[in-house]
């Protein structure tokens, strides 16, 4: 199984990604986790990424693509994978498509968790209060939602055109969302 999971900040991607990866017996690969690991361990890549992030910039596509390609080449990905946080740009989408087709592979499904923007804002404000994240104020959260929507719309359109998109209503308990997601992905994969 080769899967992607997408969703706005606060949609529950991380939680649902773990469950989905376990269901299909594939590794959940989070680009954010890879960046944090490399930064914490001061690897050459981590030093490079930290300098970029500290300067307030996004990690360039070519650096992110290099990291993802290296991770997908590891043996535990032979049976498949679940990508969380990649791709984020059309450049990365085309890179992934080309990378997979070069290996004679393709994605099985792209899961998109759908949650109303207002519900996401309230979730993130509550999480910020619980976790003491002062940088997560309402204006910042709303801006992140706008950026996500603007950047992600073309990606979702691309995957919808390729008939890979599985849209999952992301409102409800973790278990309710998980059950809906499993049913929809199972149906997509069996089709």
Tab-separated table of C-alpha atoms in Angstrom:
chain	number	residue	atom	x	y	z
A	1	UNK	CA	0.000	0.000	0.000
A	2	UNK	CA	1.310	3.376	-1.012
A	3	UNK	CA	-0.701	6.124	0.640
A	4	UNK	CA	-0.668	9.837	1.337
A	5	UNK	CA	-2.623	11.600	4.066
A	6	UNK	CA	-3.503	15.272	3.860
A	7	UNK	CA	-5.470	17.659	6.018
A	8	UNK	CA	-5.370	21.171	7.383
A	9	UNK	CA	-3.544	21.899	10.642
A	10	UNK	CA	-5.607	20.396	13.458
A	11	UNK	CA	-7.482	17.936	11.226
A	12	UNK	CA	-5.956	14.946	13.012
A	13	UNK	CA	-3.478	13.810	10.362
A	14	UNK	CA	-0.844	12.565	12.771
A	15	UNK	CA	-3.309	10.550	14.829
A	16	UNK	CA	-5.027	9.009	11.822
A	17	UNK	CA	-1.765	8.442	9.907
A	18	UNK	CA	-0.475	6.134	12.628
A	19	UNK	CA	-3.684	4.081	12.606
A	20	UNK	CA	-3.800	3.860	8.817
A	21	UNK	CA	-0.151	2.772	8.598
A	22	UNK	CA	-0.722	0.099	11.254
A	23	UNK	CA	-3.831	-1.193	9.449
A	24	UNK	CA	-1.889	-1.750	6.219
A	25	UNK	CA	1.418	-2.754	7.822
A	26	UNK	CA	3.442	0.064	6.290
A	27	UNK	CA	5.668	2.710	7.877
A	28	UNK	CA	4.165	6.136	8.547
A	29	UNK	CA	6.645	8.669	7.215
A	30	UNK	CA	6.350	12.233	8.464
A	31	UNK	CA	8.680	14.734	6.824
A	32	UNK	CA	8.365	16.889	9.951
A	33	UNK	CA	9.594	13.995	12.095
A	34	UNK	CA	12.502	13.392	9.709
A	35	UNK	CA	13.488	17.071	9.881
A	36	UNK	CA	13.222	17.119	13.700
A	37	UNK	CA	15.287	13.910	14.022
A	38	UNK	CA	18.065	15.286	11.808
A	39	UNK	CA	18.070	18.645	13.600
A	40	UNK	CA	18.171	17.002	17.049
A	41	UNK	CA	21.029	14.719	15.975
A	42	UNK	CA	22.929	17.546	14.259
A	43	UNK	CA	23.378	15.565	11.051
A	44	UNK	CA	24.697	17.511	8.028
A	45	UNK	CA	21.125	17.578	6.740
A	46	UNK	CA	19.834	18.675	10.144
A	47	UNK	CA	22.310	21.560	10.302
A	48	UNK	CA	21.258	22.666	6.809
A	49	UNK	CA	17.521	22.390	7.569
A	50	UNK	CA	17.873	24.164	10.939
A	51	UNK	CA	19.597	27.135	9.285
A	52	UNK	CA	16.772	27.361	6.733
A	53	UNK	CA	14.029	27.125	9.358
A	54	UNK	CA	15.811	29.544	11.720
A	55	UNK	CA	15.884	32.065	8.879
A	56	UNK	CA	12.085	31.750	8.688
A	57	UNK	CA	12.140	30.041	5.307
A	58	UNK	CA	10.468	26.902	4.009
A	59	UNK	CA	12.723	23.940	3.358
A	60	UNK	CA	13.234	23.992	-0.452
A	61	UNK	CA	11.566	21.327	-2.581
A	62	UNK	CA	14.860	19.772	-3.678
A	63	UNK	CA	16.021	19.231	-0.085
A	64	UNK	CA	12.676	17.767	0.980
A	65	UNK	CA	12.527	15.564	-2.119
A	66	UNK	CA	16.037	14.243	-1.450
A	67	UNK	CA	15.044	13.330	2.107
A	68	UNK	CA	11.847	11.591	1.007
A	69	UNK	CA	13.571	9.654	-1.790
A	70	UNK	CA	16.231	8.431	0.646
A	71	UNK	CA	13.568	7.364	3.145
A	72	UNK	CA	11.426	5.576	0.524
A	73	UNK	CA	14.512	3.630	-0.619
A	74	UNK	CA	14.857	2.016	2.820
A	75	UNK	CA	13.880	-1.690	3.033
A	76	UNK	CA	10.889	-1.146	5.340
A	77	UNK	CA	9.192	0.730	2.484
A	78	UNK	CA	9.355	-2.223	0.087
A	79	UNK	CA	5.789	-3.236	1.028
A	80	UNK	CA	4.542	0.349	0.911
A	81	UNK	CA	4.363	3.509	2.979
A	82	UNK	CA	2.136	6.279	4.251
A	83	UNK	CA	3.433	9.792	3.650
A	84	UNK	CA	2.343	12.571	6.025
A	85	UNK	CA	3.477	16.111	5.218
A	86	UNK	CA	4.660	15.334	1.708
A	87	UNK	CA	3.984	16.409	-0.977
A	88	UNK	CA	3.148	20.033	-0.159
A	89	UNK	CA	3.755	21.647	-3.545
A	90	UNK	CA	3.011	20.708	-7.147
A	91	UNK	CA	6.769	20.376	-7.690
A	92	UNK	CA	6.838	17.733	-4.959
A	93	UNK	CA	3.754	16.012	-6.451
A	94	UNK	CA	5.498	15.725	-9.824
A	95	UNK	CA	8.690	14.544	-8.134
A	96	UNK	CA	6.786	11.787	-6.285
A	97	UNK	CA	4.885	10.728	-9.412
A	98	UNK	CA	8.153	10.514	-11.379
A	99	UNK	CA	9.992	8.749	-8.537
A	100	UNK	CA	7.289	6.093	-8.190
A	101	UNK	CA	6.804	5.552	-11.930
A	102	UNK	CA	10.581	5.101	-12.255
A	103	UNK	CA	10.219	2.164	-9.865
A	104	UNK	CA	7.146	0.824	-11.661
A	105	UNK	CA	4.934	1.878	-8.769
A	106	UNK	CA	2.073	4.261	-8.115
A	107	UNK	CA	-0.009	5.553	-5.235
A	108	UNK	CA	-3.004	3.505	-4.126
A	109	UNK	CA	-4.923	6.341	-2.450
A	110	UNK	CA	-4.656	9.897	-1.147
A	111	UNK	CA	-6.648	10.428	2.050
A	112	UNK	CA	-7.882	13.968	2.682
A	113	UNK	CA	-9.326	14.700	6.126
A	114	UNK	CA	-12.075	17.308	5.833
A	115	UNK	CA	-12.981	19.499	8.802
A	116	UNK	CA	-14.837	22.817	8.746
A	117	UNK	CA	-12.352	25.711	9.141
A	118	UNK	CA	-14.118	27.132	12.223
A	119	UNK	CA	-13.963	23.755	13.957
A	120	UNK	CA	-10.230	23.589	13.183
A	121	UNK	CA	-9.637	27.067	14.598
A	122	UNK	CA	-11.390	26.080	17.837
A	123	UNK	CA	-9.445	22.778	18.028
A	124	UNK	CA	-6.123	24.548	17.560
A	125	UNK	CA	-6.950	27.303	20.053
A	126	UNK	CA	-7.880	24.656	22.636
A	127	UNK	CA	-4.686	22.705	21.884
A	128	UNK	CA	-2.587	25.872	22.158
A	129	UNK	CA	-4.089	26.618	25.570
A	130	UNK	CA	-3.522	23.067	26.831
A	131	UNK	CA	0.035	22.908	25.479
A	132	UNK	CA	0.899	26.516	26.335
A	133	UNK	CA	1.720	27.416	22.742
A	134	UNK	CA	1.679	31.203	22.754
A	135	UNK	CA	2.495	31.351	19.034
A	136	UNK	CA	-0.820	29.669	18.222
A	137	UNK	CA	-3.117	32.658	18.500
A	138	UNK	CA	-6.278	33.037	16.450
A	139	UNK	CA	-4.718	35.283	13.775
A	140	UNK	CA	-1.769	32.914	13.285
A	141	UNK	CA	-4.060	29.890	13.122
A	142	UNK	CA	-6.352	31.533	10.561
A	143	UNK	CA	-3.326	32.487	8.441
A	144	UNK	CA	-2.043	28.888	8.552
A	145	UNK	CA	-5.482	27.742	7.361
A	146	UNK	CA	-5.377	30.181	4.431
A	147	UNK	CA	-1.872	29.098	3.454
A	148	UNK	CA	-2.833	25.424	3.678
A	149	UNK	CA	-5.965	25.912	1.586
A	150	UNK	CA	-4.099	27.905	-1.068
A	151	UNK	CA	-1.185	25.495	-1.308
A	152	UNK	CA	-3.187	22.295	-1.085
A	153	UNK	CA	-6.078	22.957	-3.476
A	154	UNK	CA	-3.998	22.239	-6.623
A	155	UNK	CA	-2.621	19.029	-5.079
A	156	UNK	CA	-6.083	17.751	-4.173
A	157	UNK	CA	-7.320	18.635	-7.670
A	158	UNK	CA	-4.389	16.694	-9.192
A	159	UNK	CA	-5.127	13.598	-7.124
A	160	UNK	CA	-8.855	13.875	-7.744
A	161	UNK	CA	-8.168	13.928	-11.507
A	162	UNK	CA	-6.050	10.788	-11.085
A	163	UNK	CA	-8.975	9.167	-9.221
A	164	UNK	CA	-6.863	8.647	-6.107
A	165	UNK	CA	-8.563	11.073	-3.716
A	166	UNK	CA	-10.466	9.633	-0.749
A	167	UNK	CA	-12.212	12.412	1.174
A	168	UNK	CA	-12.969	11.579	4.804
A	169	UNK	CA	-15.225	13.662	7.047
A	170	UNK	CA	-12.876	14.487	9.914
A	171	UNK	CA	-15.432	15.644	12.479
A	172	UNK	CA	-16.336	13.341	15.350
A	173	UNK	CA	-14.397	11.218	17.792
A	174	UNK	CA	-11.007	9.839	16.805
A	175	UNK	CA	-12.610	6.389	16.562
A	176	UNK	CA	-15.512	7.605	14.385
A	177	UNK	CA	-13.157	9.337	11.949
A	178	UNK	CA	-10.854	6.309	11.922
A	179	UNK	CA	-13.723	3.930	11.127
A	180	UNK	CA	-14.948	6.157	8.260
A	181	UNK	CA	-11.409	6.428	6.929
A	182	UNK	CA	-10.819	2.658	7.066
A	183	UNK	CA	-14.109	1.937	5.277
A	184	UNK	CA	-13.439	4.461	2.509
A	185	UNK	CA	-9.811	3.462	1.954
A	186	UNK	CA	-10.694	-0.254	1.989
A	187	UNK	CA	-13.423	0.390	-0.595
A	188	UNK	CA	-11.013	2.426	-2.767
A	189	UNK	CA	-8.281	-0.201	-2.631
A	190	UNK	CA	-10.679	-3.092	-3.330
A	191	UNK	CA	-12.282	-1.301	-6.293
